[in-house]
Short mmCIF file of C-alpha atoms and ligand atoms in Angstrom, two decimals:
data_model
loop_
_atom_site.label_atom_id
_atom_site.label_comp_id
_atom_site.label_asym_id
_atom_site.label_seq_id
_atom_site.Cartn_x
_atom_site.Cartn_y
_atom_site.Cartn_z
CA UNK A 1 0.00 0.00 0.00
CA UNK A 2 2.79 2.38 1.08
CA UNK A 3 4.76 1.41 -2.05
CA UNK A 4 1.71 2.21 -4.23
CA UNK A 5 1.32 5.63 -2.58
CA UNK A 6 4.98 6.46 -3.18
CA UNK A 7 4.78 5.49 -6.86
CA UNK A 8 1.57 7.57 -7.29
CA UNK A 9 3.32 10.60 -5.76
CA UNK A 10 6.32 10.05 -8.00
CA UNK A 11 4.08 9.89 -11.08
CA UNK A 12 2.37 13.13 -10.07
CA UNK A 13 5.71 14.88 -9.59
CA UNK A 14 6.85 13.64 -13.03
CA UNK A 15 3.72 14.92 -14.74
CA UNK A 16 4.09 18.31 -13.07
CA UNK A 17 7.72 18.68 -14.09
CA UNK A 18 6.95 17.58 -17.69
CA UNK A 19 4.18 20.14 -17.75
CA UNK A 20 6.57 22.89 -16.70
CA UNK A 21 9.02 21.93 -19.47
CA UNK A 22 6.60 21.42 -22.34
CA UNK A 23 4.01 24.10 -21.70
CA UNK A 24 1.41 21.38 -22.14
CA UNK A 25 -1.47 20.79 -19.75
CA UNK A 26 -1.19 18.00 -17.21
CA UNK A 27 -4.03 16.26 -19.07
CA UNK A 28 -2.10 16.31 -22.34
CA UNK A 29 1.13 15.12 -20.79
CA UNK A 30 -0.41 12.31 -18.76
CA UNK A 31 -2.95 11.44 -21.44
CA UNK A 32 -5.86 11.81 -18.97
CA UNK A 33 -8.13 14.16 -20.84
CA UNK A 34 -10.80 14.59 -18.17
CA UNK A 35 -12.90 17.71 -17.58
CA UNK A 36 -11.29 18.11 -14.18
CA UNK A 37 -7.87 18.13 -15.76
CA UNK A 38 -9.00 20.76 -18.31
CA UNK A 39 -10.27 23.00 -15.52
CA UNK A 40 -6.97 22.68 -13.68
CA UNK A 41 -5.04 23.71 -16.78
CA UNK A 42 -7.40 26.63 -17.40
CA UNK A 43 -6.92 27.91 -13.86
CA UNK A 44 -3.18 27.59 -13.97
CA UNK A 45 -2.69 29.15 -17.39
CA UNK A 46 -1.48 32.64 -18.07
CA UNK A 47 -1.26 34.56 -21.33
CA UNK A 48 0.63 37.49 -19.79
CA UNK A 49 3.50 38.74 -21.85
CA UNK A 50 3.03 36.19 -24.64
CA UNK A 51 3.23 37.61 -28.12
CA UNK A 52 0.99 36.56 -31.00
CA UNK A 53 1.95 37.56 -34.53
CA UNK A 54 -1.03 37.87 -36.88
CA UNK A 55 -0.25 37.95 -40.61
CA UNK A 56 -3.21 38.97 -42.80
CA UNK A 57 -3.21 39.08 -46.63
CA UNK A 58 -4.58 42.50 -47.56
CA UNK A 59 -6.53 45.55 -46.49
CA UNK A 60 -7.98 45.96 -49.97
CA UNK A 61 -11.06 44.00 -48.98
CA UNK A 62 -13.19 44.81 -45.98
CA UNK A 63 -13.36 41.32 -44.55
CA UNK A 64 -9.63 41.05 -43.80
CA UNK A 65 -9.69 44.37 -41.97
CA UNK A 66 -12.51 43.02 -39.81
CA UNK A 67 -10.68 39.72 -39.34
CA UNK A 68 -7.53 41.53 -38.18
CA UNK A 69 -9.47 43.84 -35.86
CA UNK A 70 -11.42 40.96 -34.32
CA UNK A 71 -8.32 38.86 -33.73
CA UNK A 72 -6.44 41.77 -32.15
CA UNK A 73 -9.36 42.68 -29.91
CA UNK A 74 -10.00 39.13 -28.72
CA UNK A 75 -6.36 38.26 -28.12
CA UNK A 76 -5.66 41.51 -26.29
CA UNK A 77 -8.69 40.96 -24.09
CA UNK A 78 -7.02 37.74 -22.95
CA UNK A 79 -3.77 39.54 -22.14
CA UNK A 80 -1.74 38.66 -25.23
CA UNK A 81 0.45 41.18 -26.98
CA UNK A 82 -0.52 41.31 -30.66
CA UNK A 83 1.52 42.31 -33.71
CA UNK A 84 -0.88 42.58 -36.66
CA UNK A 85 0.58 42.77 -40.17
CA UNK A 86 -1.01 43.15 -43.61
CA UNK A 87 0.88 42.11 -46.76
CA UNK A 88 -1.22 43.92 -49.37
CA UNK A 89 -1.40 40.74 -51.47
CA UNK A 90 2.36 40.77 -51.96
CA UNK A 91 3.84 37.31 -51.39
CA UNK A 92 7.39 38.49 -50.66
CA UNK A 93 6.12 41.12 -48.27
CA UNK A 94 4.24 38.45 -46.33
CA UNK A 95 7.34 36.22 -46.18
CA UNK A 96 9.35 39.20 -44.81
CA UNK A 97 6.63 40.00 -42.28
CA UNK A 98 6.57 36.43 -40.98
CA UNK A 99 10.38 36.40 -40.67
CA UNK A 100 10.15 39.66 -38.70
CA UNK A 101 7.47 38.30 -36.41
CA UNK A 102 9.72 35.30 -35.70
CA UNK A 103 12.78 37.51 -35.08
CA UNK A 104 10.78 39.81 -32.83
CA UNK A 105 9.99 36.95 -30.48
CA UNK A 106 6.46 35.85 -31.39
CA UNK A 107 5.28 32.94 -29.25
CA UNK A 108 2.61 31.93 -31.78
CA UNK A 109 1.76 32.87 -35.37
CA UNK A 110 -1.70 33.19 -36.93
CA UNK A 111 -1.46 33.31 -40.72
CA UNK A 112 -4.00 34.04 -43.47
CA UNK A 113 -1.77 33.58 -46.48
CA UNK A 114 -1.52 35.52 -49.72
CA UNK A 115 -0.24 32.43 -51.55
CA UNK A 116 -0.81 29.29 -49.49
CA UNK A 117 2.23 27.41 -50.82
CA UNK A 118 4.74 30.26 -50.69
CA UNK A 119 5.37 30.26 -46.95
CA UNK A 120 6.95 26.83 -46.58
CA UNK A 121 10.45 28.12 -45.69
CA UNK A 122 9.25 30.89 -43.39
CA UNK A 123 7.01 28.43 -41.54
CA UNK A 124 9.86 25.92 -41.28
CA UNK A 125 11.80 28.70 -39.52
CA UNK A 126 8.90 29.19 -37.13
CA UNK A 127 8.90 25.48 -36.39
CA UNK A 128 12.66 25.41 -35.87
CA UNK A 129 12.21 28.22 -33.33
CA UNK A 130 9.46 26.29 -31.53
CA UNK A 131 6.75 28.75 -32.61
CA UNK A 132 3.38 27.10 -33.26
CA UNK A 133 1.37 28.24 -36.30
CA UNK A 134 -2.40 28.46 -36.79
CA UNK A 135 -3.81 28.73 -40.33
CA UNK A 136 -6.49 31.42 -40.43
CA UNK A 137 -9.27 31.02 -43.02
CA UNK A 138 -6.85 29.90 -45.77
CA UNK A 139 -5.09 26.56 -45.41
CA UNK A 140 -1.27 26.66 -45.32
CA UNK A 141 -0.16 24.14 -47.91
CA UNK A 142 2.87 21.84 -48.14
CA UNK A 143 4.05 22.41 -44.58
CA UNK A 144 4.09 20.31 -41.42
CA UNK A 145 4.55 23.46 -39.31
CA UNK A 146 0.82 24.09 -38.86
CA UNK A 147 -1.06 22.95 -35.74
CA UNK A 148 -4.69 23.92 -36.39
CA UNK A 149 -6.90 25.52 -39.02
CA UNK A 150 -9.87 27.83 -38.36
CA UNK A 151 -12.04 28.46 -41.40
CA UNK A 152 -15.51 28.26 -42.90
CA UNK A 153 -16.87 25.26 -44.74
CA UNK A 154 -15.37 26.33 -48.06
CA UNK A 155 -16.98 23.67 -50.23
CA UNK A 156 -20.20 24.54 -48.38
CA UNK A 157 -19.81 28.17 -49.51
CA UNK A 158 -19.71 27.00 -53.13
CA UNK A 159 -22.61 24.60 -52.63
CA UNK A 160 -24.75 27.38 -51.12
CA UNK A 161 -23.97 29.64 -54.11
CA UNK A 162 -24.90 26.81 -56.50
CA UNK A 163 -28.09 26.00 -54.62
CA UNK A 164 -29.10 29.66 -54.53
CA UNK A 165 -28.83 29.83 -58.33
CA UNK A 166 -30.65 26.51 -58.67
CA UNK A 167 -33.54 27.68 -56.50
CA UNK A 168 -33.92 31.28 -57.69
CA UNK A 169 -33.71 30.40 -61.38
CA UNK A 170 -35.91 27.31 -60.81
CA UNK A 171 -33.48 25.17 -62.75
CA UNK A 172 -35.27 21.87 -62.07
CA UNK A 173 -38.51 23.32 -63.47
CA UNK A 174 -36.61 24.86 -66.40
CA UNK A 175 -35.37 21.38 -67.27
CA UNK A 176 -38.97 20.11 -67.50
CA UNK A 177 -40.05 23.12 -69.56
CA UNK A 178 -37.05 23.00 -71.90
CA UNK A 179 -35.84 26.48 -70.87
CA UNK A 180 -32.21 27.49 -70.72
CA UNK A 181 -30.14 30.29 -69.16
CA UNK A 182 -26.73 31.73 -69.98
CA UNK A 183 -24.20 31.61 -67.14
CA UNK A 184 -20.56 32.67 -66.67
CA UNK A 185 -18.26 31.72 -63.81
CA UNK A 186 -15.86 33.99 -61.92
CA UNK A 187 -13.96 31.91 -59.40
CA UNK A 188 -11.24 32.74 -56.85
CA UNK A 189 -7.46 32.74 -56.79
CA UNK A 190 -5.70 29.55 -57.92
CA UNK A 191 -3.12 29.88 -55.11
CA UNK A 192 -5.88 29.85 -52.48
CA UNK A 193 -7.08 26.38 -51.51
CA UNK A 194 -10.45 27.90 -50.53
CA UNK A 195 -11.07 28.88 -54.16
CA UNK A 196 -10.61 25.28 -55.30
CA UNK A 197 -13.03 23.98 -52.67
CA UNK A 198 -15.55 26.71 -53.51
CA UNK A 199 -15.45 25.85 -57.21
CA UNK A 200 -15.99 22.19 -56.35
CA UNK A 201 -19.06 23.12 -54.29
CA UNK A 202 -20.55 25.31 -57.03
CA UNK A 203 -20.02 22.65 -59.67
CA UNK A 204 -21.42 19.86 -57.48
CA UNK A 205 -24.79 21.61 -57.84
CA UNK A 206 -24.59 23.25 -61.27
CA UNK A 207 -22.66 20.74 -63.39
CA UNK A 208 -25.73 18.55 -64.01
CA UNK A 209 -27.54 21.62 -65.41
CA UNK A 210 -24.58 22.40 -67.69
CA UNK A 211 -24.70 18.78 -68.81
CA UNK A 212 -28.43 18.76 -69.57
CA UNK A 213 -28.37 22.16 -71.32
CA UNK A 214 -30.45 24.15 -68.82
CA UNK A 215 -27.35 26.22 -68.15
CA UNK A 216 -25.35 27.38 -71.15
CA UNK A 217 -21.90 28.92 -70.79
CA UNK A 218 -21.46 30.81 -74.06
CA UNK A 219 -17.74 31.41 -73.46
CA UNK A 220 -17.25 27.69 -72.83
CA UNK A 221 -15.14 28.64 -69.79
CA UNK A 222 -16.33 26.31 -67.07
CA UNK A 223 -13.07 24.70 -65.87
CA UNK A 224 -11.39 26.25 -62.83
CA UNK A 225 -8.23 26.65 -64.93
CA UNK A 226 -10.28 29.06 -67.11
CA UNK A 227 -12.51 30.75 -64.53
CA UNK A 228 -10.04 31.47 -61.70
CA UNK A 229 -9.02 35.04 -60.86
CA UNK A 230 -5.47 35.53 -59.58
CA UNK A 231 -5.44 37.22 -56.11
CA UNK A 232 -9.24 37.56 -56.33
CA UNK A 233 -8.66 40.79 -58.30
CA UNK A 234 -11.68 42.96 -59.11
CA UNK A 235 -9.87 44.51 -62.09
CA UNK A 236 -8.98 41.10 -63.56
CA UNK A 237 -12.61 39.97 -63.20
CA UNK A 238 -13.90 43.16 -64.82
CA UNK A 239 -11.54 42.76 -67.78
CA UNK A 240 -12.44 39.09 -68.24
CA UNK A 241 -16.16 39.90 -68.01
CA UNK A 242 -15.77 42.70 -70.58
CA UNK A 243 -13.99 40.29 -72.94
CA UNK A 244 -16.66 37.64 -72.46
CA UNK A 245 -19.50 40.11 -73.02
CA UNK A 246 -17.97 41.51 -76.20
CA UNK A 247 -16.76 38.14 -77.46
CA UNK A 248 -19.81 35.93 -76.78
CA UNK A 249 -22.81 38.11 -75.97
CA UNK A 250 -22.72 40.60 -78.85
CA UNK A 251 -25.23 38.80 -81.03
CA UNK A 252 -28.43 39.12 -79.05
CA UNK A 253 -27.32 36.58 -76.42
CA UNK A 254 -28.25 37.76 -72.93
CA UNK A 255 -26.17 36.89 -69.86
CA UNK A 256 -28.59 35.68 -67.17
CA UNK A 257 -26.35 34.50 -64.32
CA UNK A 258 -22.93 35.39 -62.97
CA UNK A 259 -21.64 32.80 -60.51
CA UNK A 260 -19.11 34.95 -58.65
CA UNK A 261 -16.98 33.66 -55.78
CA UNK A 262 -16.32 36.99 -54.04
CA UNK A 263 -18.00 40.39 -53.71
CA UNK A 264 -14.94 42.13 -55.22
CA UNK A 265 -15.30 40.04 -58.39
CA UNK A 266 -19.02 40.88 -58.48
CA UNK A 267 -18.25 44.64 -58.43
CA UNK A 268 -15.93 44.14 -61.42
CA UNK A 269 -18.57 42.14 -63.30
CA UNK A 270 -21.28 44.73 -62.54
CA UNK A 271 -19.06 47.47 -63.97
CA UNK A 272 -18.48 45.38 -67.11
CA UNK A 273 -22.23 44.75 -67.48
CA UNK A 274 -23.05 48.46 -67.14
CA UNK A 275 -20.34 49.22 -69.72
CA UNK A 276 -21.97 46.72 -72.09
CA UNK A 277 -25.38 48.40 -71.76
CA UNK A 278 -27.07 46.21 -69.12
CA UNK A 279 -29.26 48.14 -66.66
CA UNK A 280 -30.20 47.25 -63.09
CA UNK A 281 -33.82 46.19 -62.82
CA UNK A 282 -34.13 45.53 -66.52
CA UNK A 283 -33.08 41.92 -67.03
CA UNK A 284 -30.01 42.50 -64.88
CA UNK A 285 -28.39 39.07 -64.31
CA UNK A 286 -28.50 37.18 -61.04
CA UNK A 287 -25.09 37.91 -59.47
CA UNK A 288 -23.71 36.00 -56.50
CA UNK A 289 -20.81 36.95 -54.21
CA UNK A 290 -19.01 36.16 -50.99
CA UNK A 291 -18.23 38.00 -47.73
CA UNK A 292 -21.32 40.21 -47.41
CA UNK A 293 -19.11 43.28 -47.58
CA UNK A 294 -20.84 46.53 -46.68
CA UNK A 295 -20.73 47.65 -50.31
CA UNK A 296 -22.13 44.29 -51.46
CA UNK A 297 -25.05 44.52 -49.04
CA UNK A 298 -25.79 48.04 -50.27
CA UNK A 299 -25.68 46.64 -53.82
CA UNK A 300 -28.06 43.87 -52.78
CA UNK A 301 -30.46 46.50 -51.44
CA UNK A 302 -30.19 48.58 -54.62
CA UNK A 303 -30.39 45.54 -56.90
CA UNK A 304 -26.99 45.38 -58.64
CA UNK A 305 -26.01 42.21 -56.74
CA UNK A 306 -28.40 39.42 -55.86
CA UNK A 307 -26.80 37.62 -52.94
CA UNK A 308 -23.63 37.15 -50.96
CA UNK A 309 -22.27 34.69 -48.45
CA UNK A 310 -22.15 35.97 -44.88
CA UNK A 311 -19.13 34.67 -43.01
CA UNK A 312 -19.30 35.91 -39.45
CA UNK A 313 -15.67 36.85 -38.85
CA UNK A 314 -16.42 37.38 -35.14
CA UNK A 315 -17.06 33.65 -34.75
CA UNK A 316 -14.00 32.75 -36.83
CA UNK A 317 -11.77 34.95 -34.64
CA UNK A 318 -13.27 33.43 -31.50
CA UNK A 319 -12.52 29.89 -32.72
CA UNK A 320 -9.02 30.86 -33.81
CA UNK A 321 -8.29 32.36 -30.41
CA UNK A 322 -9.15 29.04 -28.73
CA UNK A 323 -6.52 27.47 -31.00
CA UNK A 324 -3.92 30.04 -29.96
CA UNK A 325 -4.74 29.27 -26.33
CA UNK A 326 -4.48 25.58 -27.07
CA UNK A 327 -0.96 25.75 -28.46
CA UNK A 328 0.28 28.26 -25.88
CA UNK A 329 -1.47 27.07 -22.77
CA UNK A 330 -2.13 23.42 -23.33
CA UNK A 331 -5.90 23.78 -23.61
CA UNK A 332 -8.16 21.78 -25.90
CA UNK A 333 -9.55 23.81 -28.81
CA UNK A 334 -12.90 22.91 -30.33
CA UNK A 335 -12.34 20.92 -33.54
CA UNK A 336 -15.14 19.73 -35.80
CA UNK A 337 -13.26 18.39 -38.80
CA UNK A 338 -10.31 16.04 -38.88
CA UNK A 339 -10.54 14.70 -42.41
CA UNK A 340 -11.11 17.44 -45.01
CA UNK A 341 -8.04 19.66 -45.00
CA UNK A 342 -5.04 17.69 -46.21
CA UNK A 343 -2.25 20.17 -46.96
CA UNK A 344 -0.04 17.55 -48.67
CA UNK A 345 1.93 17.03 -45.44
CA UNK A 346 -0.79 16.37 -42.87
CA UNK A 347 -4.53 16.49 -42.38
CA UNK A 348 -4.85 19.66 -40.34
CA UNK A 349 -7.33 19.51 -37.42
CA UNK A 350 -9.89 22.19 -38.24
CA UNK A 351 -12.89 24.10 -37.03
CA UNK A 352 -15.31 24.91 -39.85
CA UNK A 353 -17.71 27.78 -39.22
CA UNK A 354 -21.03 27.89 -41.03
CA UNK A 355 -21.55 30.22 -44.01
CA UNK A 356 -25.00 31.73 -44.61
CA UNK A 357 -26.57 33.05 -47.84
CA UNK A 358 -27.85 36.63 -47.58
CA UNK A 359 -30.07 38.46 -50.04
CA UNK A 360 -32.70 41.21 -50.04
CA UNK A 361 -35.08 38.99 -48.09
CA UNK A 362 -32.93 38.05 -45.10
CA UNK A 363 -30.08 40.58 -44.79
CA UNK A 364 -31.85 42.45 -41.96
CA UNK A 365 -32.26 39.32 -39.89
CA UNK A 366 -28.77 37.95 -40.56
CA UNK A 367 -26.71 41.14 -40.56
CA UNK A 368 -28.54 43.84 -38.63
CA UNK A 369 -30.21 41.74 -35.93
CA UNK A 370 -26.87 40.05 -35.25
CA UNK A 371 -25.17 43.48 -34.91
CA UNK A 372 -22.76 42.74 -37.75
CA UNK A 373 -23.86 46.00 -39.39
CA UNK A 374 -26.06 48.81 -38.16
CA UNK A 375 -29.03 50.03 -40.15
CA UNK A 376 -27.25 53.38 -40.58
CA UNK A 377 -24.17 51.78 -42.13
CA UNK A 378 -26.36 50.27 -44.82
CA UNK A 379 -27.98 53.56 -45.82
C1 BGC B 401 -11.80 33.82 -48.33
C2 BGC B 401 -13.01 34.58 -48.84
C3 BGC B 401 -12.58 35.86 -49.51
C4 BGC B 401 -11.46 35.63 -50.49
C5 BGC B 401 -10.96 36.93 -51.08
C6 BGC B 401 -10.80 33.65 -49.43
O1 BGC B 401 -9.70 32.96 -48.97
O2 BGC B 401 -12.19 32.56 -47.82
O3 BGC B 401 -13.88 34.85 -47.79
O4 BGC B 401 -13.68 36.37 -50.21
O5 BGC B 401 -10.41 34.94 -49.89
O6 BGC B 401 -10.41 37.74 -50.12
#
């Protein structure tokens, strides 16, 4: 009995000293993942003085500004010091920023990449310096230096866009009645894994209608290799839409649907449509989008965009912060997907937030009632 007591005490001392060395919770070190153990680690943890480097892709689109602000606010509220950097869609600038964050003593990095495969060396440096990395919204590809991934269900975003088009244009009924509609696709950046997933989601719903002739793509550009838009650029989308309109819609063909993967692309397409003589309200095409940017919601209200995808960046930041706490304080973050996001090196444990379609019918409920925007901002 006495011998058993001594060995139990010894085991407890070992777990405590391993905890002190590794920064992991007693539950993680001992493998006993009980609620009691989690509470103990929560009580004992401290974020004081720890630095979190947050690398965001660009300030050219509203969502990333909100993402950065939310992350900073939430992390600072927990006592972390935050260094927030924006790379303005410049890959080399982002690499330099990550190197700086490492050199300046970051304890953890949160990265929303410009080009998801271009950070392999910088992230290897982080790993070599014992700095854990969380992928924010965009998966970090080809690296084993990433611990967790907080994002939205990216294929789900595409599926919702496809289903919205299917429902609003009554494609199933059109098939029975022998009707057809012209559609063009404006997808995201080829160096962003999210864009690939989104395209897959859109096509999972719409491909059958392209196959049975209910949807007709006059340009013939339906493959992602043809429809992608490098860096999600509004200007590139506008130019491509202008070329498509002049090249394929000059002869009395009317463009009925624009499947756009991002609000910025939708603005570019709208400008191209106006330039080609289309007018809002008068057979203006159904135009989708993503991010529910303030400008997009105003456009939805005025009729130049039909819908967008609302991604509540407050929830994303909240989930990402639990991942930062997990790697720094040995807590358990909430994970709801352990199979989808293979980055070619590992399947990254992920939390997928839920995207929601917003249009003229539900934007008040989804965006104003949830305090995402005020009524005044939308005027
Ligand atoms: C994000 C989208 C965003 C796009 C362009 C993607 O990685 O998931 O929400 O619209 O980047 O910024």
